[in-house]
């Protein structure tokens, strides 16, 4: 006989869990999510102690409960960002929700929601023409030498750098034979190399750190280090988990930075360079 993973009691012959336990578990998770989301802006009707007790009684673990609360926070944050800007009032509501939950900041940043809130507030300051403040606390030394007139705005770690490579091959070439067709006339087949065919692919280059300042985007790794002035960027493409950049220059190769917030980087670079 197996044990029910919810109540830890015998599940019976040929059973893995009690149906009623599973239903209670799923119902509690749905209720916690609904209650937290619907009362997000009215904390007087949101009792986190009751939600936590409901989770405990319904076999929802502490880590699962924390994930539900932080996910509710992130869902509301995404709703606030539907118009592209996080207002000061919306930021205050998010902060109040987090404080009233009695959960640590680390819980809310497991899914990057807290950091996303800070980045959204940085964009608001930028759009409003306010001073952009450094809101990061960096432990240790950074591998960058910033200019005197610039400050660190944001930092992304474990960023994968990719670059575009173009390979040219020729189709329809000859074997290099020289055939005599008539007196004094030769058809040199090796002079006809066929037509060039170019293939493009994105190849991984390095994994490192990306830093954003008021003037540059920096990249540092064990094998490649560089900085790009925002004014030298001619194209910028945002992705859900990265950003693509092409800088000015005949030999410049398109570069893709994976594991950065594409939404933030795109809006920050576009607005600060205008």
Coordinates of N, CA and C in Angstrom, one line a residue, residues 88-247:
X88 N 4.1 55.7 -9.5 CA 4.5 55.7 -8.1 C 3.5 55.0 -7.2
X89 N 2.2 55.3 -7.5 CA 1.1 54.7 -6.7 C 1.1 53.2 -6.8
X90 N 1.3 52.7 -8.0 CA 1.4 51.2 -8.2 C 2.6 50.6 -7.5
X91 N 3.7 51.3 -7.6 CA 4.9 50.8 -6.9 C 4.6 50.7 -5.4
X92 N 4.0 51.8 -4.8 CA 3.7 51.8 -3.4 C 2.7 50.6 -3.0
X93 N 1.8 50.3 -3.9 CA 0.9 49.2 -3.6 C 1.7 47.8 -3.5
X94 N 2.6 47.7 -4.5 CA 3.4 46.5 -4.5 C 4.2 46.4 -3.3
X95 N 4.8 47.5 -2.8 CA 5.6 47.5 -1.6 C 4.8 47.1 -0.4
X96 N 3.6 47.7 -0.3 CA 2.7 47.4 0.8 C 2.3 45.9 0.9
X97 N 2.0 45.3 -0.3 CA 1.7 43.9 -0.4 C 2.8 43.1 0.1
X98 N 4.0 43.4 -0.3 CA 5.2 42.6 0.1 C 5.4 42.7 1.6
X99 N 5.3 43.9 2.1 CA 5.5 44.1 3.6 C 4.5 43.3 4.4
X100 N 3.2 43.4 4.0 CA 2.2 42.8 4.8 C 2.2 41.3 4.7
X101 N 2.8 40.7 3.6 CA 2.9 39.3 3.5 C 3.9 38.7 4.5
X102 N 4.8 39.5 5.1 CA 5.8 39.0 6.0 C 6.8 38.0 5.4
X103 N 6.9 38.1 4.1 CA 7.9 37.2 3.4 C 9.1 38.0 3.1
X104 N 10.2 37.4 2.9 CA 11.5 38.1 2.7 C 11.5 38.6 1.2
X105 N 12.4 39.5 1.0 CA 12.6 40.0 -0.4 C 13.1 38.9 -1.3
X106 N 13.9 38.0 -0.7 CA 14.4 36.9 -1.5 C 13.3 36.0 -2.1
X107 N 12.2 35.9 -1.4 CA 11.1 35.1 -1.8 C 10.5 35.8 -3.1
X108 N 10.4 37.1 -3.0 CA 9.8 37.8 -4.2 C 10.7 38.0 -5.3
X109 N 12.0 37.7 -5.1 CA 12.9 37.8 -6.2 C 13.3 36.5 -6.8
X110 N 12.7 35.4 -6.3 CA 13.0 34.1 -6.9 C 12.6 34.1 -8.3
X111 N 11.5 34.7 -8.6 CA 11.0 34.8 -10.0 C 11.3 36.2 -10.6
X112 N 12.2 36.9 -10.0 CA 12.7 38.2 -10.6 C 11.7 39.3 -10.4
X113 N 10.6 39.1 -9.7 CA 9.5 40.1 -9.6 C 10.0 41.4 -8.9
X114 N 10.7 41.2 -7.8 CA 11.2 42.4 -7.1 C 12.2 43.2 -8.0
X115 N 13.1 42.6 -8.6 CA 14.1 43.3 -9.4 C 13.4 43.9 -10.6
X116 N 12.3 43.2 -11.1 CA 11.6 43.8 -12.3 C 10.9 45.1 -11.8
X117 N 10.4 45.1 -10.6 CA 9.8 46.3 -10.1 C 10.7 47.5 -10.0
X118 N 12.0 47.2 -9.5 CA 13.0 48.2 -9.5 C 13.4 48.7 -10.8
X119 N 13.5 47.8 -11.8 CA 13.8 48.2 -13.2 C 12.7 49.1 -13.8
X120 N 11.5 48.7 -13.5 CA 10.3 49.5 -14.0 C 10.4 51.0 -13.4
X121 N 10.8 51.1 -12.1 CA 10.8 52.4 -11.5 C 12.0 53.2 -12.1
X122 N 13.1 52.5 -12.5 CA 14.2 53.2 -13.2 C 13.7 53.8 -14.5
X123 N 12.9 53.0 -15.2 CA 12.4 53.5 -16.5 C 11.5 54.7 -16.3
X124 N 10.7 54.7 -15.2 CA 9.8 55.8 -14.9 C 10.6 57.1 -14.6
X125 N 11.6 56.9 -13.9 CA 12.5 58.1 -13.6 C 13.1 58.6 -14.9
X126 N 13.5 57.7 -15.8 CA 14.1 58.1 -17.0 C 13.1 58.9 -17.9
X127 N 11.9 58.3 -18.0 CA 10.9 59.0 -18.8 C 10.4 60.3 -18.3
X128 N 10.4 60.4 -16.9 CA 10.0 61.7 -16.3 C 11.1 62.7 -16.3
X129 N 12.3 62.3 -16.7 CA 13.4 63.3 -16.7 C 14.1 63.4 -15.4
X130 N 13.8 62.5 -14.4 CA 14.3 62.6 -13.1 C 15.7 62.0 -13.1
X131 N 16.4 62.2 -12.0 CA 17.8 61.6 -11.8 C 17.7 60.1 -11.7
X132 N 18.5 59.4 -12.4 CA 18.4 57.9 -12.4 C 19.4 57.5 -11.3
X133 N 18.9 56.9 -10.2 CA 19.7 56.5 -9.1 C 20.1 55.1 -9.2
X134 N 21.3 54.8 -8.7 CA 21.8 53.5 -8.6 C 21.1 52.8 -7.4
X135 N 20.3 51.8 -7.7 CA 19.6 51.1 -6.7 C 20.1 49.7 -6.4
X136 N 21.3 49.4 -6.9 CA 22.0 48.1 -6.7 C 23.0 48.1 -5.6
X137 N 23.0 47.0 -4.8 CA 24.0 46.8 -3.8 C 24.9 45.7 -4.3
X138 N 26.1 46.1 -4.7 CA 27.1 45.1 -5.3 C 28.1 44.7 -4.2
X139 N 28.2 43.4 -4.0 CA 29.2 42.9 -3.1 C 30.4 42.4 -3.9
X140 N 31.6 43.0 -3.6 CA 32.8 42.6 -4.3 C 33.1 43.6 -5.4
X141 N 34.1 43.3 -6.2 CA 34.6 44.2 -7.2 C 34.0 43.8 -8.6
X142 N 33.7 44.8 -9.4 CA 33.2 44.5 -10.7 C 34.4 44.6 -11.7
X143 N 34.3 43.8 -12.8 CA 35.5 43.8 -13.8 C 35.4 45.0 -14.8
X144 N 34.8 46.1 -14.4 CA 34.6 47.2 -15.4 C 35.3 48.4 -14.9
X145 N 35.8 49.2 -15.8 CA 36.4 50.5 -15.5 C 35.4 51.6 -16.1
X146 N 34.5 52.0 -15.3 CA 33.6 53.0 -15.8 C 34.2 54.4 -16.0
X147 N 33.7 55.2 -16.9 CA 34.2 56.5 -17.0 C 33.8 57.4 -15.8
X148 N 34.5 58.5 -15.6 CA 34.2 59.3 -14.4 C 32.8 59.9 -14.4
X149 N 32.2 60.1 -15.6 CA 30.9 60.7 -15.7 C 29.8 59.7 -15.8
X150 N 30.0 58.4 -15.5 CA 28.9 57.5 -15.6 C 28.8 56.6 -14.4
X151 N 27.6 56.1 -14.1 CA 27.4 55.3 -12.9 C 26.7 54.0 -13.4
X152 N 26.9 53.0 -12.6 CA 26.2 51.7 -12.8 C 24.7 51.9 -12.5
X153 N 23.9 51.5 -13.5 CA 22.4 51.5 -13.4 C 21.9 50.2 -13.1
X154 N 22.3 49.1 -13.9 CA 21.8 47.8 -13.6 C 22.9 46.8 -14.0
X155 N 22.8 45.6 -13.5 CA 23.7 44.5 -13.7 C 23.0 43.2 -13.9
X156 N 23.4 42.5 -14.9 CA 22.9 41.1 -15.2 C 24.1 40.2 -15.2
X157 N 23.9 39.0 -14.5 CA 24.9 38.0 -14.4 C 24.5 36.8 -15.2
X158 N 25.5 35.9 -15.5 CA 25.3 34.7 -16.3 C 24.7 35.0 -17.6
X159 N 25.1 36.0 -18.3 CA 24.6 36.4 -19.6 C 25.4 35.7 -20.7
X160 N 24.7 35.1 -21.6 CA 25.3 34.4 -22.7 C 25.4 35.3 -23.9
X161 N 26.6 35.5 -24.4 CA 26.8 36.3 -25.6 C 26.9 35.5 -26.8
X162 N 26.1 35.9 -27.8 CA 26.1 35.2 -29.1 C 26.4 36.2 -30.2
X163 N 27.1 35.8 -31.2 CA 27.4 36.6 -32.4 C 27.0 36.0 -33.7
X164 N 26.7 36.8 -34.6 CA 26.3 36.3 -35.9 C 27.5 36.0 -36.8
X165 N 27.6 34.9 -37.4 CA 28.6 34.5 -38.3 C 28.1 34.2 -39.7
X166 N 28.8 34.8 -40.7 CA 28.3 34.6 -42.1 C 29.4 33.7 -42.8
X167 N 29.0 32.6 -43.3 CA 29.9 31.7 -44.1 C 29.6 31.7 -45.6
X168 N 30.6 31.9 -46.4 CA 30.3 32.0 -47.9 C 30.9 30.7 -48.5
X169 N 30.1 30.0 -49.3 CA 30.5 28.9 -50.1 C 30.1 29.1 -51.5
X170 N 30.6 28.3 -52.4 CA 30.4 28.5 -53.8 C 29.8 27.2 -54.4
X171 N 28.7 27.4 -55.2 CA 28.0 26.3 -55.8 C 28.3 26.3 -57.3
X172 N 28.5 25.2 -57.9 CA 28.6 25.1 -59.3 C 30.0 25.3 -59.8
X173 N 31.0 25.1 -59.0 CA 32.4 25.3 -59.4 C 32.9 24.2 -60.2
X174 N 34.1 24.3 -60.7 CA 34.7 23.3 -61.6 C 35.8 22.5 -60.9
X175 N 36.4 21.6 -61.6 CA 37.5 20.8 -61.1 C 38.8 21.4 -61.5
X176 N 38.8 22.5 -62.2 CA 40.1 23.2 -62.5 C 40.7 22.7 -63.8
X177 N 40.0 22.0 -64.7 CA 40.5 21.5 -65.9 C 40.6 22.7 -67.0
X178 N 41.5 22.5 -67.9 CA 41.7 23.5 -69.0 C 41.5 22.7 -70.3
X179 N 40.4 23.0 -71.0 CA 40.0 22.3 -72.2 C 40.2 23.1 -73.4
X180 N 40.9 22.6 -74.4 CA 41.1 23.3 -75.7 C 39.9 23.1 -76.6
X181 N 39.3 24.2 -77.0 CA 38.1 24.2 -77.8 C 38.5 24.3 -79.3
X182 N 39.3 25.3 -79.6 CA 39.8 25.6 -80.9 C 41.2 26.2 -80.8
X183 N 41.8 26.4 -82.0 CA 43.1 26.9 -82.0 C 43.2 28.3 -81.3
X184 N 44.0 28.4 -80.3 CA 44.2 29.7 -79.6 C 43.1 30.0 -78.6
X185 N 42.1 29.1 -78.5 CA 41.0 29.4 -77.5 C 40.9 28.3 -76.5
X186 N 41.0 28.7 -75.2 CA 40.9 27.7 -74.2 C 39.7 28.0 -73.2
X187 N 39.0 27.0 -72.8 CA 38.0 27.2 -71.9 C 38.5 26.8 -70.5
X188 N 38.9 27.7 -69.7 CA 39.5 27.4 -68.4 C 38.4 27.3 -67.4
X189 N 38.0 26.1 -67.0 CA 36.9 25.9 -66.1 C 37.2 26.4 -64.7
X190 N 38.4 26.5 -64.3 CA 38.7 26.9 -63.0 C 38.5 28.4 -62.8
X191 N 38.2 29.1 -63.9 CA 37.9 30.6 -63.8 C 36.5 30.8 -63.5
X192 N 35.7 29.7 -63.5 CA 34.3 29.8 -63.2 C 34.0 29.1 -61.8
X193 N 33.9 29.9 -60.8 CA 33.8 29.4 -59.4 C 32.4 29.1 -59.0
X194 N 31.5 29.4 -59.9 CA 30.1 29.2 -59.5 C 29.6 30.5 -58.7
X195 N 28.4 30.4 -58.1 CA 27.8 31.5 -57.4 C 28.0 31.4 -55.9
X196 N 28.2 32.5 -55.3 CA 28.4 32.4 -53.8 C 27.1 32.2 -53.1
X197 N 27.1 31.4 -52.0 CA 26.0 31.1 -51.2 C 26.4 31.5 -49.8
X198 N 25.6 32.4 -49.2 CA 26.0 32.8 -47.8 C 25.0 32.2 -46.8
X199 N 25.5 31.7 -45.8 CA 24.7 31.1 -44.7 C 25.0 31.8 -43.4
X200 N 23.9 32.2 -42.6 CA 24.1 32.9 -41.4 C 23.7 32.1 -40.2
X201 N 24.5 32.1 -39.2 CA 24.1 31.4 -37.9 C 24.6 32.2 -36.7
X202 N 23.9 32.0 -35.6 CA 24.3 32.6 -34.4 C 25.1 31.6 -33.5
X203 N 26.3 32.0 -33.2 CA 27.1 31.1 -32.4 C 27.4 31.6 -31.0
X204 N 27.5 30.7 -30.0 CA 27.9 31.2 -28.7 C 29.3 31.6 -28.6
X205 N 29.6 32.7 -27.9 CA 30.9 33.2 -27.8 C 31.4 33.1 -26.3
X206 N 30.6 33.6 -25.4 CA 31.1 33.6 -24.0 C 29.9 33.8 -23.0
X207 N 30.2 33.5 -21.8 CA 29.2 33.8 -20.7 C 29.8 34.7 -19.7
X208 N 29.1 35.8 -19.4 CA 29.7 36.8 -18.5 C 28.7 37.7 -17.8
X209 N 29.1 39.0 -17.6 CA 28.3 40.0 -16.9 C 28.0 41.1 -17.8
X210 N 26.8 41.6 -17.8 CA 26.4 42.8 -18.5 C 26.1 43.9 -17.6
X211 N 26.7 45.1 -17.8 CA 26.4 46.3 -17.0 C 25.8 47.4 -17.9
X212 N 24.8 48.1 -17.3 CA 24.3 49.2 -18.0 C 24.6 50.5 -17.3
X213 N 25.1 51.5 -17.9 CA 25.3 52.8 -17.3 C 24.5 53.8 -18.1
X214 N 24.7 55.1 -17.8 CA 24.0 56.1 -18.6 C 24.5 56.3 -20.0
X215 N 25.7 55.7 -20.3 CA 26.3 55.9 -21.6 C 26.6 54.6 -22.4
X216 N 26.9 53.6 -21.7 CA 27.4 52.3 -22.3 C 26.7 51.1 -21.8
X217 N 26.8 50.1 -22.7 CA 26.5 48.7 -22.2 C 27.8 48.0 -22.2
X218 N 28.2 47.4 -21.1 CA 29.4 46.7 -20.9 C 29.2 45.2 -20.9
X219 N 30.2 44.4 -21.4 CA 30.2 43.0 -21.2 C 31.6 42.5 -20.8
X220 N 31.7 41.7 -19.8 CA 32.9 41.1 -19.3 C 32.8 39.6 -19.1
X221 N 33.8 38.9 -19.6 CA 33.9 37.5 -19.4 C 35.4 37.1 -19.4
X222 N 35.7 35.8 -19.2 CA 37.1 35.4 -19.2 C 37.8 35.4 -20.5
X223 N 37.0 35.5 -21.6 CA 37.6 35.5 -23.0 C 37.2 36.7 -23.8
X224 N 36.3 37.5 -23.4 CA 35.9 38.6 -24.3 C 35.3 39.7 -23.4
X225 N 35.8 41.0 -23.6 CA 35.4 42.1 -22.9 C 35.3 43.3 -23.8
X226 N 34.2 44.1 -23.6 CA 34.0 45.3 -24.5 C 32.9 46.2 -23.9
X227 N 32.8 47.3 -24.5 CA 31.7 48.2 -24.2 C 31.2 48.9 -25.5
X228 N 29.9 49.2 -25.5 CA 29.3 49.8 -26.7 C 28.6 51.1 -26.2
X229 N 28.9 52.2 -26.9 CA 28.3 53.4 -26.7 C 26.9 53.3 -27.2
X230 N 25.9 53.8 -26.5 CA 24.5 53.7 -26.9 C 24.3 54.4 -28.3
X231 N 25.0 55.5 -28.5 CA 24.9 56.3 -29.7 C 25.5 55.6 -30.9
X232 N 26.2 54.5 -30.7 CA 26.8 53.8 -31.8 C 25.9 52.6 -32.2
X233 N 24.8 52.4 -31.5 CA 23.9 51.3 -31.8 C 23.0 51.7 -32.9
X234 N 22.9 50.9 -34.0 CA 22.0 51.3 -35.1 C 20.7 50.4 -35.1
X235 N 20.8 49.2 -34.5 CA 19.5 48.4 -34.4 C 19.5 47.8 -33.1
X236 N 18.3 47.6 -32.5 CA 18.2 46.9 -31.2 C 16.9 46.1 -31.3
X237 N 17.0 44.8 -31.0 CA 15.8 43.9 -31.0 C 15.6 43.3 -29.7
X238 N 14.4 43.5 -29.1 CA 14.1 42.9 -27.8 C 13.5 41.5 -27.9
X239 N 13.9 40.6 -27.0 CA 13.4 39.2 -26.9 C 12.8 39.0 -25.5
X240 N 12.1 38.0 -25.3 CA 11.6 37.7 -24.0 C 12.7 37.5 -22.9
X241 N 13.8 36.9 -23.4 CA 14.9 36.6 -22.4 C 16.2 37.2 -22.9
X242 N 16.2 38.2 -23.7 CA 17.4 38.8 -24.2 C 17.2 40.0 -25.1
X243 N 18.3 40.4 -25.7 CA 18.3 41.6 -26.6 C 19.4 41.4 -27.7
X244 N 19.0 41.9 -28.9 CA 20.0 41.8 -30.0 C 20.4 43.2 -30.3
X245 N 21.7 43.4 -30.6 CA 22.3 44.7 -30.9 C 23.2 44.7 -32.1
X246 N 23.1 45.7 -32.9 CA 24.1 45.9 -34.0 C 24.6 47.3 -33.9
X247 N 25.9 47.4 -33.8 CA 26.5 48.7 -33.7 C 27.0 49.2 -35.0

